[in-house]
Amino acid sequence: MKYIDLLFCLFIYSSNICAVNVNARAVKHVALPILLLAIGVAQHDQQAQELFDVIKKNLSFTQQFSVDVHYADKVVYSKWQKQYPIIIVIEPKEDLLTWKLFDVTQKKVINQGEIKKREHQRAYAHIVADILWQELTGSPGFFSTRIAYCKEVKGPKERTLKHICIADYDGMYEQVLVDTPTVNIAPRWNADLRRPLLFYSEFTDKNVCMMYVDMKKRRHIACNFDGVNMLPAFSQDGTKAVFCASQGKGNPQLFYIQQGKVKQLTKNSGNNFCPTLNESGDIIYFCSDCNLKRPSIFTYDMKLNRLDRIANTASSESPCYCPQNKKLAYCRSIKGVMQICIYDTVAKKHQQLTFDNAAKQGVSWSPCGNYLVFVHEIANTSCLCMMNIPTRKIYYLSKKGAKISYPVWSPRYVQYPVI
């Protein structure tokens, strides 16, 4: 090993918001009307309008709510209560924003609060929407998260390159984070919620080197073994990590890091890759072709030192564990097509989620556990997609003709990750 510096800290996100259930689920999937009442804001105020446009877009995204925005000088609930069962009063001020949640059926304000202003306007709007979403549904919001992925581009002399990009949860506002004239793949977010970092692997003349980059585009070496170094995964508290490395011996093996010590976990003749950790970091789910000569999903229990195969009837890959719902998402070959499946680690049951003819790859959970982002492959192109797990609705997040791979959803960082 020439150099290793896998950075992580001891931070777990915990919300101090008290959710209030206002029975936001509409009957027969009819969107529930909500009014955003902007107080003391001139309608021609472009900055304020952008703020409310983003909040409206976020709360309307899943089509659970139908959101309207109205500007007023003062609050008059009676004017709107026949049209909207829920009225959210928002009053932007110089350094903060106050909000009130009015339940028309109870004819009272059921919760209220204030949010300090952020420097980045879109980040500010996403954070406001996250808080309101939790108040409305009882579930954490996901609007202030971001999605990272690889994007194939053409370099000088039509050379194929791959950049690392990040975008909002809905695929909008793409930013290029790593644009070196090389091939960069497999981004993974870190676990330190106060310092967003992306780990990724870069093809060099000597090896596939694991790097990490911050939001100011400062790049550093994370792991520089001979051979392949890639796909780190972190425990929720950031004290444990696992990654793949071949050490120049041909087959990638799994290496486990705890308290600064590195331990090799697998020692077989297969390829071991794409690890993901449970919330405590004591159970590792990963993909290996060591037994069946085709990729299968395995679980490694660190406490029991036990290895089991959990998906063995067909080729299975890209496992991703969600601490929120304790389910493992993965891609599995069914009738020759890679489909998205989930494995309930408590009930020990598998479930197929997709059934169309397009191949899927690279699934990743949202922090709330209600959505999956993945790549949809068809006709030599790959599209970034999102699935709403409760409704099975699929959203297409990227333009047609793009070539995208390795999508990964960020946690909810304290500071919105923006370049």
Tab-separated table of C-alpha atoms in Angstrom:
chain	number	residue	atom	x	y	z
A	1	MET	CA	0.000	0.000	0.000
A	2	LYS	CA	1.473	3.328	-1.040
A	3	TYR	CA	-1.054	5.652	0.556
A	4	ILE	CA	-4.430	5.450	2.197
A	5	ASP	CA	-6.476	8.233	3.738
A	6	LEU	CA	-10.158	7.270	3.789
A	7	LEU	CA	-11.698	10.246	5.574
A	8	PHE	CA	-14.749	9.955	7.781
A	9	CYS	CA	-16.038	11.492	11.049
A	10	LEU	CA	-18.416	10.598	13.880
A	11	PHE	CA	-21.539	12.400	12.792
A	12	ILE	CA	-25.077	11.070	12.441
A	13	TYR	CA	-27.824	13.291	11.160
A	14	SER	CA	-30.630	13.663	13.666
A	15	SER	CA	-33.583	15.977	13.187
A	16	ASN	CA	-34.969	18.045	16.041
A	17	ILE	CA	-38.150	18.762	14.132
A	18	CYS	CA	-41.348	17.464	15.679
A	19	ALA	CA	-43.455	16.124	12.822
A	20	VAL	CA	-47.173	16.753	12.834
A	21	ASN	CA	-49.366	14.383	10.840
A	22	VAL	CA	-52.117	16.365	9.160
A	23	ASN	CA	-53.540	13.395	7.257
A	24	ALA	CA	-51.877	14.478	4.034
A	25	ARG	CA	-52.619	11.324	2.062
A	26	ALA	CA	-55.441	12.059	-0.346
A	27	VAL	CA	-58.119	9.519	-1.242
A	28	LYS	CA	-57.775	7.753	-4.616
A	29	HIS	CA	-54.409	9.455	-5.230
A	30	VAL	CA	-55.983	12.883	-5.726
A	31	ALA	CA	-53.417	15.561	-4.953
A	32	LEU	CA	-54.184	17.459	-1.761
A	33	PRO	CA	-54.523	21.228	-2.417
A	34	ILE	CA	-52.098	23.374	-0.425
A	35	LEU	CA	-51.728	27.138	-0.413
A	36	LEU	CA	-48.361	28.792	0.105
A	37	LEU	CA	-49.289	32.249	1.353
A	38	ALA	CA	-46.356	34.647	0.928
A	39	ILE	CA	-46.726	37.555	3.357
A	40	GLY	CA	-45.115	40.946	2.896
A	41	VAL	CA	-43.464	40.041	-0.398
A	42	ALA	CA	-43.917	41.984	-3.595
A	43	GLN	CA	-44.870	39.650	-6.424
A	44	HIS	CA	-42.309	41.294	-8.714
A	45	ASP	CA	-39.516	40.546	-6.189
A	46	GLN	CA	-37.470	38.135	-8.337
A	47	GLN	CA	-35.471	36.630	-5.463
A	48	ALA	CA	-38.591	35.907	-3.415
A	49	GLN	CA	-40.363	34.524	-6.456
A	50	GLU	CA	-37.485	32.112	-7.094
A	51	LEU	CA	-37.675	30.982	-3.464
A	52	PHE	CA	-41.392	30.198	-3.655
A	53	ASP	CA	-41.120	28.650	-7.116
A	54	VAL	CA	-38.594	26.099	-5.822
A	55	ILE	CA	-40.627	25.338	-2.685
A	56	LYS	CA	-43.745	24.846	-4.801
A	57	LYS	CA	-41.907	22.618	-7.262
A	58	ASN	CA	-40.504	20.455	-4.469
A	59	LEU	CA	-43.765	19.970	-2.593
A	60	SER	CA	-45.543	19.194	-5.880
A	61	PHE	CA	-42.889	16.805	-7.211
A	62	THR	CA	-44.431	13.510	-6.070
A	63	GLN	CA	-47.945	14.678	-7.062
A	64	GLN	CA	-49.106	14.020	-3.510
A	65	PHE	CA	-49.820	17.727	-3.147
A	66	SER	CA	-51.151	20.366	-5.533
A	67	VAL	CA	-49.493	23.623	-4.498
A	68	ASP	CA	-50.485	27.194	-5.319
A	69	VAL	CA	-48.637	30.380	-4.337
A	70	HIS	CA	-50.364	33.642	-3.507
A	71	TYR	CA	-48.826	36.936	-2.351
A	72	ALA	CA	-50.567	39.043	0.296
A	73	ASP	CA	-49.907	41.849	2.751
A	74	LYS	CA	-51.588	40.071	5.660
A	75	VAL	CA	-53.034	36.701	6.643
A	76	VAL	CA	-56.754	36.197	6.052
A	77	TYR	CA	-57.482	32.486	6.415
A	78	SER	CA	-61.195	32.826	5.687
A	79	LYS	CA	-60.454	34.021	2.159
A	80	TRP	CA	-58.823	30.710	1.227
A	81	GLN	CA	-60.236	28.041	3.520
A	82	LYS	CA	-62.903	26.804	1.068
A	83	GLN	CA	-60.251	26.027	-1.546
A	84	TYR	CA	-57.402	24.686	0.569
A	85	PRO	CA	-57.544	22.295	3.546
A	86	ILE	CA	-53.952	23.290	4.400
A	87	ILE	CA	-52.504	26.803	4.309
A	88	ILE	CA	-48.794	27.420	4.857
A	89	VAL	CA	-48.006	31.014	5.741
A	90	ILE	CA	-44.449	32.044	4.897
A	91	GLU	CA	-42.977	35.426	5.724
A	92	PRO	CA	-39.399	36.054	4.518
A	93	LYS	CA	-37.467	38.575	6.572
A	94	GLU	CA	-33.978	40.025	6.339
A	95	ASP	CA	-32.052	37.162	7.993
A	96	LEU	CA	-34.670	34.456	8.490
A	97	LEU	CA	-37.977	33.065	7.322
A	98	THR	CA	-40.977	32.299	9.539
A	99	TRP	CA	-43.638	29.737	8.685
A	100	LYS	CA	-46.998	28.635	10.092
A	101	LEU	CA	-48.960	25.518	9.223
A	102	PHE	CA	-52.716	26.165	9.380
A	103	ASP	CA	-55.089	23.194	9.359
A	104	VAL	CA	-58.423	24.392	8.014
A	105	THR	CA	-60.357	21.411	9.406
A	106	GLN	CA	-59.174	22.264	12.930
A	107	LYS	CA	-59.229	26.014	12.226
A	108	LYS	CA	-55.945	26.582	13.995
A	109	VAL	CA	-52.189	26.840	13.519
A	110	ILE	CA	-50.875	23.387	14.369
A	111	ASN	CA	-47.166	24.160	14.102
A	112	GLN	CA	-44.800	26.993	13.299
A	113	GLY	CA	-41.126	27.847	13.256
A	114	GLU	CA	-38.365	29.870	11.695
A	115	ILE	CA	-35.423	29.099	9.444
A	116	LYS	CA	-32.221	31.083	9.210
A	117	LYS	CA	-31.394	32.401	5.781
A	118	ARG	CA	-28.742	30.617	3.702
A	119	GLU	CA	-26.321	32.203	1.293
A	120	HIS	CA	-27.273	29.897	-1.566
A	121	GLN	CA	-30.847	30.696	-2.624
A	122	ARG	CA	-31.762	27.287	-4.055
A	123	ALA	CA	-30.276	25.511	-1.052
A	124	TYR	CA	-32.352	27.766	1.180
A	125	ALA	CA	-35.527	26.854	-0.702
A	126	HIS	CA	-34.734	23.124	-0.560
A	127	ILE	CA	-34.172	23.267	3.196
A	128	VAL	CA	-37.472	25.089	3.721
A	129	ALA	CA	-39.233	22.464	1.594
A	130	ASP	CA	-37.586	19.650	3.587
A	131	ILE	CA	-38.937	21.045	6.841
A	132	LEU	CA	-42.423	21.604	5.441
A	133	TRP	CA	-42.439	18.113	3.910
A	134	GLN	CA	-41.702	16.526	7.272
A	135	GLU	CA	-44.455	18.582	8.861
A	136	LEU	CA	-46.937	17.499	6.187
A	137	THR	CA	-46.052	13.809	5.865
A	138	GLY	CA	-44.145	12.848	9.004
A	139	SER	CA	-41.250	11.668	6.786
A	140	PRO	CA	-37.885	13.412	6.307
A	141	GLY	CA	-37.592	15.548	3.200
A	142	PHE	CA	-35.113	14.725	0.438
A	143	PHE	CA	-35.051	17.982	-1.536
A	144	SER	CA	-31.730	19.248	-0.132
A	145	THR	CA	-29.929	16.062	-1.174
A	146	ARG	CA	-27.967	15.654	-4.398
A	147	ILE	CA	-27.243	12.840	-6.814
A	148	ALA	CA	-23.748	12.095	-8.137
A	149	TYR	CA	-23.028	10.043	-11.257
A	150	CYS	CA	-20.572	9.453	-14.102
A	151	LYS	CA	-21.196	11.018	-17.469
A	152	GLU	CA	-19.486	9.972	-20.670
A	153	VAL	CA	-18.144	12.834	-22.795
A	154	LYS	CA	-15.912	13.181	-25.826
A	155	GLY	CA	-12.474	14.668	-25.311
A	156	PRO	CA	-9.783	15.748	-27.781
A	157	LYS	CA	-9.559	13.561	-30.889
A	158	GLU	CA	-12.919	11.992	-29.952
A	159	ARG	CA	-11.348	10.254	-26.992
A	160	THR	CA	-13.935	8.855	-24.575
A	161	LEU	CA	-13.755	10.439	-21.115
A	162	LYS	CA	-15.917	10.148	-18.032
A	163	HIS	CA	-16.612	13.063	-15.722
A	164	ILE	CA	-18.108	13.058	-12.224
A	165	CYS	CA	-21.230	15.210	-12.018
A	166	ILE	CA	-23.698	16.165	-9.323
A	167	ALA	CA	-27.285	17.331	-9.733
A	168	ASP	CA	-30.334	18.109	-7.632
A	169	TYR	CA	-32.631	15.285	-6.525
A	170	ASP	CA	-34.695	15.791	-9.711
A	171	GLY	CA	-31.703	15.774	-12.081
A	172	MET	CA	-31.734	19.560	-12.545
A	173	TYR	CA	-28.817	21.994	-12.117
A	174	GLU	CA	-26.101	19.580	-13.144
A	175	GLN	CA	-22.580	20.579	-12.116
A	176	VAL	CA	-19.325	18.928	-13.184
A	177	LEU	CA	-17.190	18.166	-10.155
A	178	VAL	CA	-14.338	16.201	-11.772
A	179	ASP	CA	-13.452	16.953	-15.398
A	180	THR	CA	-9.914	15.630	-15.775
A	181	PRO	CA	-8.956	14.299	-19.243
A	182	THR	CA	-9.240	10.725	-17.947
A	183	VAL	CA	-11.878	8.121	-17.076
A	184	ASN	CA	-13.430	8.704	-13.646
A	185	ILE	CA	-16.035	6.279	-12.323
A	186	ALA	CA	-17.990	4.992	-9.323
A	187	PRO	CA	-18.605	8.047	-7.094
A	188	ARG	CA	-19.562	7.458	-3.458
A	189	TRP	CA	-20.567	10.098	-0.881
A	190	ASN	CA	-18.838	10.167	2.505
A	191	ALA	CA	-20.557	9.928	5.914
A	192	ASP	CA	-19.349	13.164	7.521
A	193	LEU	CA	-22.490	15.293	7.329
A	194	ARG	CA	-20.572	18.498	8.018
A	195	ARG	CA	-18.074	18.044	5.188
A	196	PRO	CA	-19.454	16.721	1.875
A	197	LEU	CA	-16.901	14.697	-0.064
A	198	LEU	CA	-17.138	12.423	-3.080
A	199	PHE	CA	-14.895	9.381	-3.412
A	200	TYR	CA	-14.367	8.073	-6.939
A	201	SER	CA	-11.891	6.036	-8.987
A	202	GLU	CA	-9.631	7.406	-11.702
A	203	PHE	CA	-7.928	5.352	-14.398
A	204	THR	CA	-4.203	6.133	-14.501
A	205	ASP	CA	-1.294	4.650	-16.467
A	206	LYS	CA	-0.367	2.472	-13.469
A	207	ASN	CA	-3.632	1.582	-11.709
A	208	VAL	CA	-7.198	2.534	-10.916
A	209	CYS	CA	-6.626	4.986	-8.092
A	210	MET	CA	-9.257	5.925	-5.510
A	211	MET	CA	-9.586	9.674	-5.069
A	212	TYR	CA	-11.769	12.045	-3.088
A	213	VAL	CA	-12.858	15.557	-3.967
A	214	ASP	CA	-14.542	18.343	-2.004
A	215	MET	CA	-17.078	20.861	-3.284
A	216	LYS	CA	-14.270	23.283	-4.187
A	217	LYS	CA	-12.934	20.693	-6.648
A	218	ARG	CA	-9.835	19.979	-4.547
A	219	ARG	CA	-8.773	16.406	-5.315
A	220	HIS	CA	-6.732	14.075	-3.116
A	221	ILE	CA	-5.553	10.465	-3.240
A	222	ALA	CA	-7.539	8.162	-0.962
A	223	CYS	CA	-6.099	4.759	-1.845
A	224	ASN	CA	-3.270	3.961	-4.236
A	225	PHE	CA	-2.728	0.194	-4.144
A	226	ASP	CA	-1.441	-1.444	-7.285
A	227	GLY	CA	-4.351	-2.616	-9.444
A	228	VAL	CA	-7.951	-1.588	-8.744
A	229	ASN	CA	-9.094	0.645	-5.857
A	230	MET	CA	-12.752	1.621	-5.803
A	231	LEU	CA	-16.286	1.660	-4.359
A	232	PRO	CA	-15.886	2.645	-0.695
A	233	ALA	CA	-18.864	2.351	1.635
A	234	PHE	CA	-19.227	3.907	5.075
A	235	SER	CA	-21.156	3.036	8.202
A	236	GLN	CA	-23.811	5.552	9.180
A	237	ASP	CA	-21.683	6.980	12.023
A	238	GLY	CA	-18.585	7.131	9.814
A	239	THR	CA	-16.384	4.974	12.064
A	240	LYS	CA	-16.142	2.020	9.660
A	241	ALA	CA	-15.563	1.655	5.954
A	242	VAL	CA	-15.087	-1.062	3.372
A	243	PHE	CA	-13.708	-0.844	-0.168
A	244	CYS	CA	-12.498	-2.980	-3.080
A	245	ALA	CA	-8.840	-3.425	-4.000
A	246	SER	CA	-6.926	-5.976	-6.042
A	247	GLN	CA	-3.400	-5.033	-4.868
A	248	GLY	CA	-2.165	-5.943	-8.332
A	249	LYS	CA	-3.256	-9.585	-7.980
A	250	GLY	CA	-6.052	-9.523	-10.520
A	251	ASN	CA	-9.168	-10.141	-8.412
A	252	PRO	CA	-10.675	-7.345	-6.300
A	253	GLN	CA	-11.056	-8.278	-2.625
A	254	LEU	CA	-12.819	-6.459	0.204
A	255	PHE	CA	-10.857	-4.478	2.785
A	256	TYR	CA	-12.381	-3.252	6.050
A	257	ILE	CA	-11.260	-0.157	7.949
A	258	GLN	CA	-11.936	0.495	11.628
A	259	GLN	CA	-9.990	2.695	14.052
A	260	GLY	CA	-7.333	3.306	11.421
A	261	LYS	CA	-6.627	-0.407	10.886
A	262	VAL	CA	-7.107	-2.163	7.548
A	263	LYS	CA	-8.243	-5.793	7.449
A	264	GLN	CA	-8.688	-7.968	4.368
A	265	LEU	CA	-12.081	-9.701	4.495
A	266	THR	CA	-12.269	-11.848	1.363
A	267	LYS	CA	-9.569	-14.137	0.012
A	268	ASN	CA	-11.011	-16.024	-2.930
A	269	SER	CA	-10.491	-16.441	-6.655
A	270	GLY	CA	-13.525	-14.349	-7.604
A	271	ASN	CA	-14.218	-10.668	-8.091
A	272	ASN	CA	-15.611	-9.046	-4.946
A	273	PHE	CA	-17.086	-5.583	-5.422
A	274	CYS	CA	-19.829	-3.030	-4.693
A	275	PRO	CA	-19.942	-3.355	-0.877
A	276	THR	CA	-22.600	-1.608	1.208
A	277	LEU	CA	-22.828	-1.491	5.015
A	278	ASN	CA	-25.740	-1.741	7.408
A	279	GLU	CA	-26.306	1.077	9.909
A	280	SER	CA	-23.845	-0.272	12.493
A	281	GLY	CA	-21.212	-1.272	9.935
A	282	ASP	CA	-21.124	-4.856	11.248
A	283	ILE	CA	-22.836	-6.459	8.245
A	284	ILE	CA	-21.537	-6.047	4.706
A	285	TYR	CA	-23.586	-6.787	1.605
A	286	PHE	CA	-21.561	-7.159	-1.569
A	287	CYS	CA	-21.389	-8.775	-4.988
A	288	SER	CA	-19.083	-11.671	-5.865
A	289	ASP	CA	-18.702	-14.321	-8.565
A	290	CYS	CA	-16.508	-16.523	-6.387
A	291	ASN	CA	-18.851	-19.555	-6.243
A	292	LEU	CA	-21.217	-19.651	-9.189
A	293	LYS	CA	-18.926	-17.900	-11.700
A	294	ARG	CA	-21.628	-15.274	-12.076
A	295	PRO	CA	-22.320	-12.271	-9.845
A	296	SER	CA	-24.350	-13.033	-6.709
A	297	ILE	CA	-25.232	-11.032	-3.596
A	298	PHE	CA	-23.468	-12.064	-0.390
A	299	THR	CA	-23.631	-10.926	3.205
A	300	TYR	CA	-20.669	-10.932	5.588
A	301	ASP	CA	-21.363	-10.743	9.331
A	302	MET	CA	-18.345	-9.179	11.051
A	303	LYS	CA	-19.404	-10.281	14.542
A	304	LEU	CA	-20.024	-13.919	13.573
A	305	ASN	CA	-17.331	-13.988	10.881
A	306	ARG	CA	-19.943	-15.617	8.665
A	307	LEU	CA	-20.439	-15.459	4.887
A	308	ASP	CA	-23.834	-16.230	3.271
A	309	ARG	CA	-25.266	-15.907	-0.221
A	310	ILE	CA	-28.723	-14.284	-0.332
A	311	ALA	CA	-29.418	-14.090	-4.087
A	312	ASN	CA	-28.146	-17.095	-5.986
A	313	THR	CA	-30.608	-18.128	-8.698
A	314	ALA	CA	-29.493	-15.572	-11.305
A	315	SER	CA	-26.871	-12.906	-11.886
A	316	SER	CA	-27.340	-10.165	-9.262
A	317	GLU	CA	-25.342	-7.010	-8.709
A	318	SER	CA	-25.237	-3.406	-7.421
A	319	PRO	CA	-26.508	-3.977	-3.857
A	320	CYS	CA	-27.393	-0.857	-1.842
A	321	TYR	CA	-28.612	-0.985	1.781
A	322	CYS	CA	-31.007	1.563	3.313
A	323	PRO	CA	-30.831	2.023	7.127
A	324	GLN	CA	-34.204	3.789	7.091
A	325	ASN	CA	-36.227	0.794	5.887
A	326	LYS	CA	-33.647	-1.984	6.403
A	327	LYS	CA	-33.986	-3.101	2.797
A	328	LEU	CA	-31.388	-3.963	0.209
A	329	ALA	CA	-31.964	-2.831	-3.383
A	330	TYR	CA	-30.130	-4.624	-6.175
A	331	CYS	CA	-30.307	-5.524	-9.868
A	332	ARG	CA	-31.099	-9.092	-10.897
A	333	SER	CA	-31.234	-10.829	-14.271
A	334	ILE	CA	-34.808	-11.976	-14.900
A	335	LYS	CA	-35.589	-13.492	-18.306
A	336	GLY	CA	-32.365	-11.989	-19.596
A	337	VAL	CA	-33.114	-8.409	-18.425
A	338	MET	CA	-31.582	-6.725	-15.378
A	339	GLN	CA	-34.503	-5.722	-13.168
A	340	ILE	CA	-34.629	-3.871	-9.845
A	341	CYS	CA	-35.416	-5.999	-6.814
A	342	ILE	CA	-35.397	-5.378	-3.082
A	343	TYR	CA	-34.549	-7.736	-0.246
A	344	ASP	CA	-36.135	-7.200	3.161
A	345	THR	CA	-33.275	-7.968	5.555
A	346	VAL	CA	-35.717	-8.447	8.464
A	347	ALA	CA	-38.394	-10.570	6.763
A	348	LYS	CA	-35.767	-12.256	4.533
A	349	LYS	CA	-37.939	-11.847	1.422
A	350	HIS	CA	-37.195	-10.704	-2.135
A	351	GLN	CA	-39.507	-8.543	-4.270
A	352	GLN	CA	-39.278	-7.541	-7.932
A	353	LEU	CA	-40.008	-3.853	-8.649
A	354	THR	CA	-39.525	-3.405	-12.419
A	355	PHE	CA	-40.806	-5.538	-15.296
A	356	ASP	CA	-40.062	-3.715	-18.568
A	357	ASN	CA	-37.529	-4.662	-21.260
A	358	ALA	CA	-34.864	-2.069	-20.410
A	359	ALA	CA	-31.793	-3.072	-18.409
A	360	LYS	CA	-31.241	-1.363	-15.044
A	361	GLN	CA	-28.009	-0.765	-13.173
A	362	GLY	CA	-26.538	1.158	-10.259
A	363	VAL	CA	-29.421	1.476	-7.772
A	364	SER	CA	-29.083	3.870	-4.824
A	365	TRP	CA	-31.547	4.745	-2.028
A	366	SER	CA	-32.707	8.197	-1.036
A	367	PRO	CA	-31.939	8.958	2.655
A	368	CYS	CA	-35.656	8.703	3.509
A	369	GLY	CA	-35.934	5.216	2.001
A	370	ASN	CA	-38.911	6.049	-0.243
A	371	TYR	CA	-37.059	6.484	-3.549
A	372	LEU	CA	-34.449	4.759	-5.659
A	373	VAL	CA	-32.245	6.355	-8.283
A	374	PHE	CA	-30.898	4.106	-11.030
A	375	VAL	CA	-29.770	3.960	-14.647
A	376	HIS	CA	-32.185	2.823	-17.360
A	377	GLU	CA	-30.343	1.426	-20.399
A	378	ILE	CA	-31.846	1.150	-23.871
A	379	ALA	CA	-30.616	1.589	-27.462
A	380	ASN	CA	-26.967	2.267	-26.484
A	381	THR	CA	-27.955	5.129	-24.195
A	382	SER	CA	-28.424	5.318	-20.453
A	383	CYS	CA	-30.896	7.563	-18.675
A	384	LEU	CA	-30.882	8.620	-15.040
A	385	CYS	CA	-34.180	7.631	-13.409
A	386	MET	CA	-35.916	7.739	-10.044
A	387	MET	CA	-38.572	5.393	-8.686
A	388	ASN	CA	-41.136	6.240	-6.017
A	389	ILE	CA	-41.213	2.927	-4.125
A	390	PRO	CA	-44.735	3.224	-2.598
A	391	THR	CA	-46.346	4.123	-5.955
A	392	ARG	CA	-43.825	2.481	-8.353
A	393	LYS	CA	-43.903	5.667	-10.440
A	394	ILE	CA	-40.705	6.247	-12.437
A	395	TYR	CA	-39.329	9.734	-13.165
A	396	TYR	CA	-36.799	10.314	-15.956
A	397	LEU	CA	-34.188	12.757	-14.685
A	398	SER	CA	-31.718	13.131	-17.557
A	399	LYS	CA	-31.947	13.992	-21.226
A	400	LYS	CA	-32.221	11.347	-23.929
A	401	GLY	CA	-28.944	10.340	-25.517
A	402	ALA	CA	-26.820	10.793	-22.403
A	403	LYS	CA	-24.506	8.036	-21.217
A	404	ILE	CA	-24.712	7.921	-17.437
A	405	SER	CA	-23.528	5.320	-14.928
A	406	TYR	CA	-22.938	4.736	-11.208
A	407	PRO	CA	-25.614	7.023	-9.729
A	408	VAL	CA	-25.446	7.519	-5.966
A	409	TRP	CA	-27.730	9.541	-3.691
A	410	SER	CA	-26.195	11.794	-1.040
A	411	PRO	CA	-27.207	11.926	2.620
A	412	ARG	CA	-28.738	15.138	3.958
A	413	TYR	CA	-25.631	17.165	4.679
A	414	VAL	CA	-25.642	20.061	7.130
A	415	GLN	CA	-24.527	22.279	4.254
A	416	TYR	CA	-26.109	21.785	0.849
A	417	PRO	CA	-23.427	20.320	-1.477
A	418	VAL	CA	-22.861	22.925	-4.159
A	419	ILE	CA	-19.735	23.546	-6.212
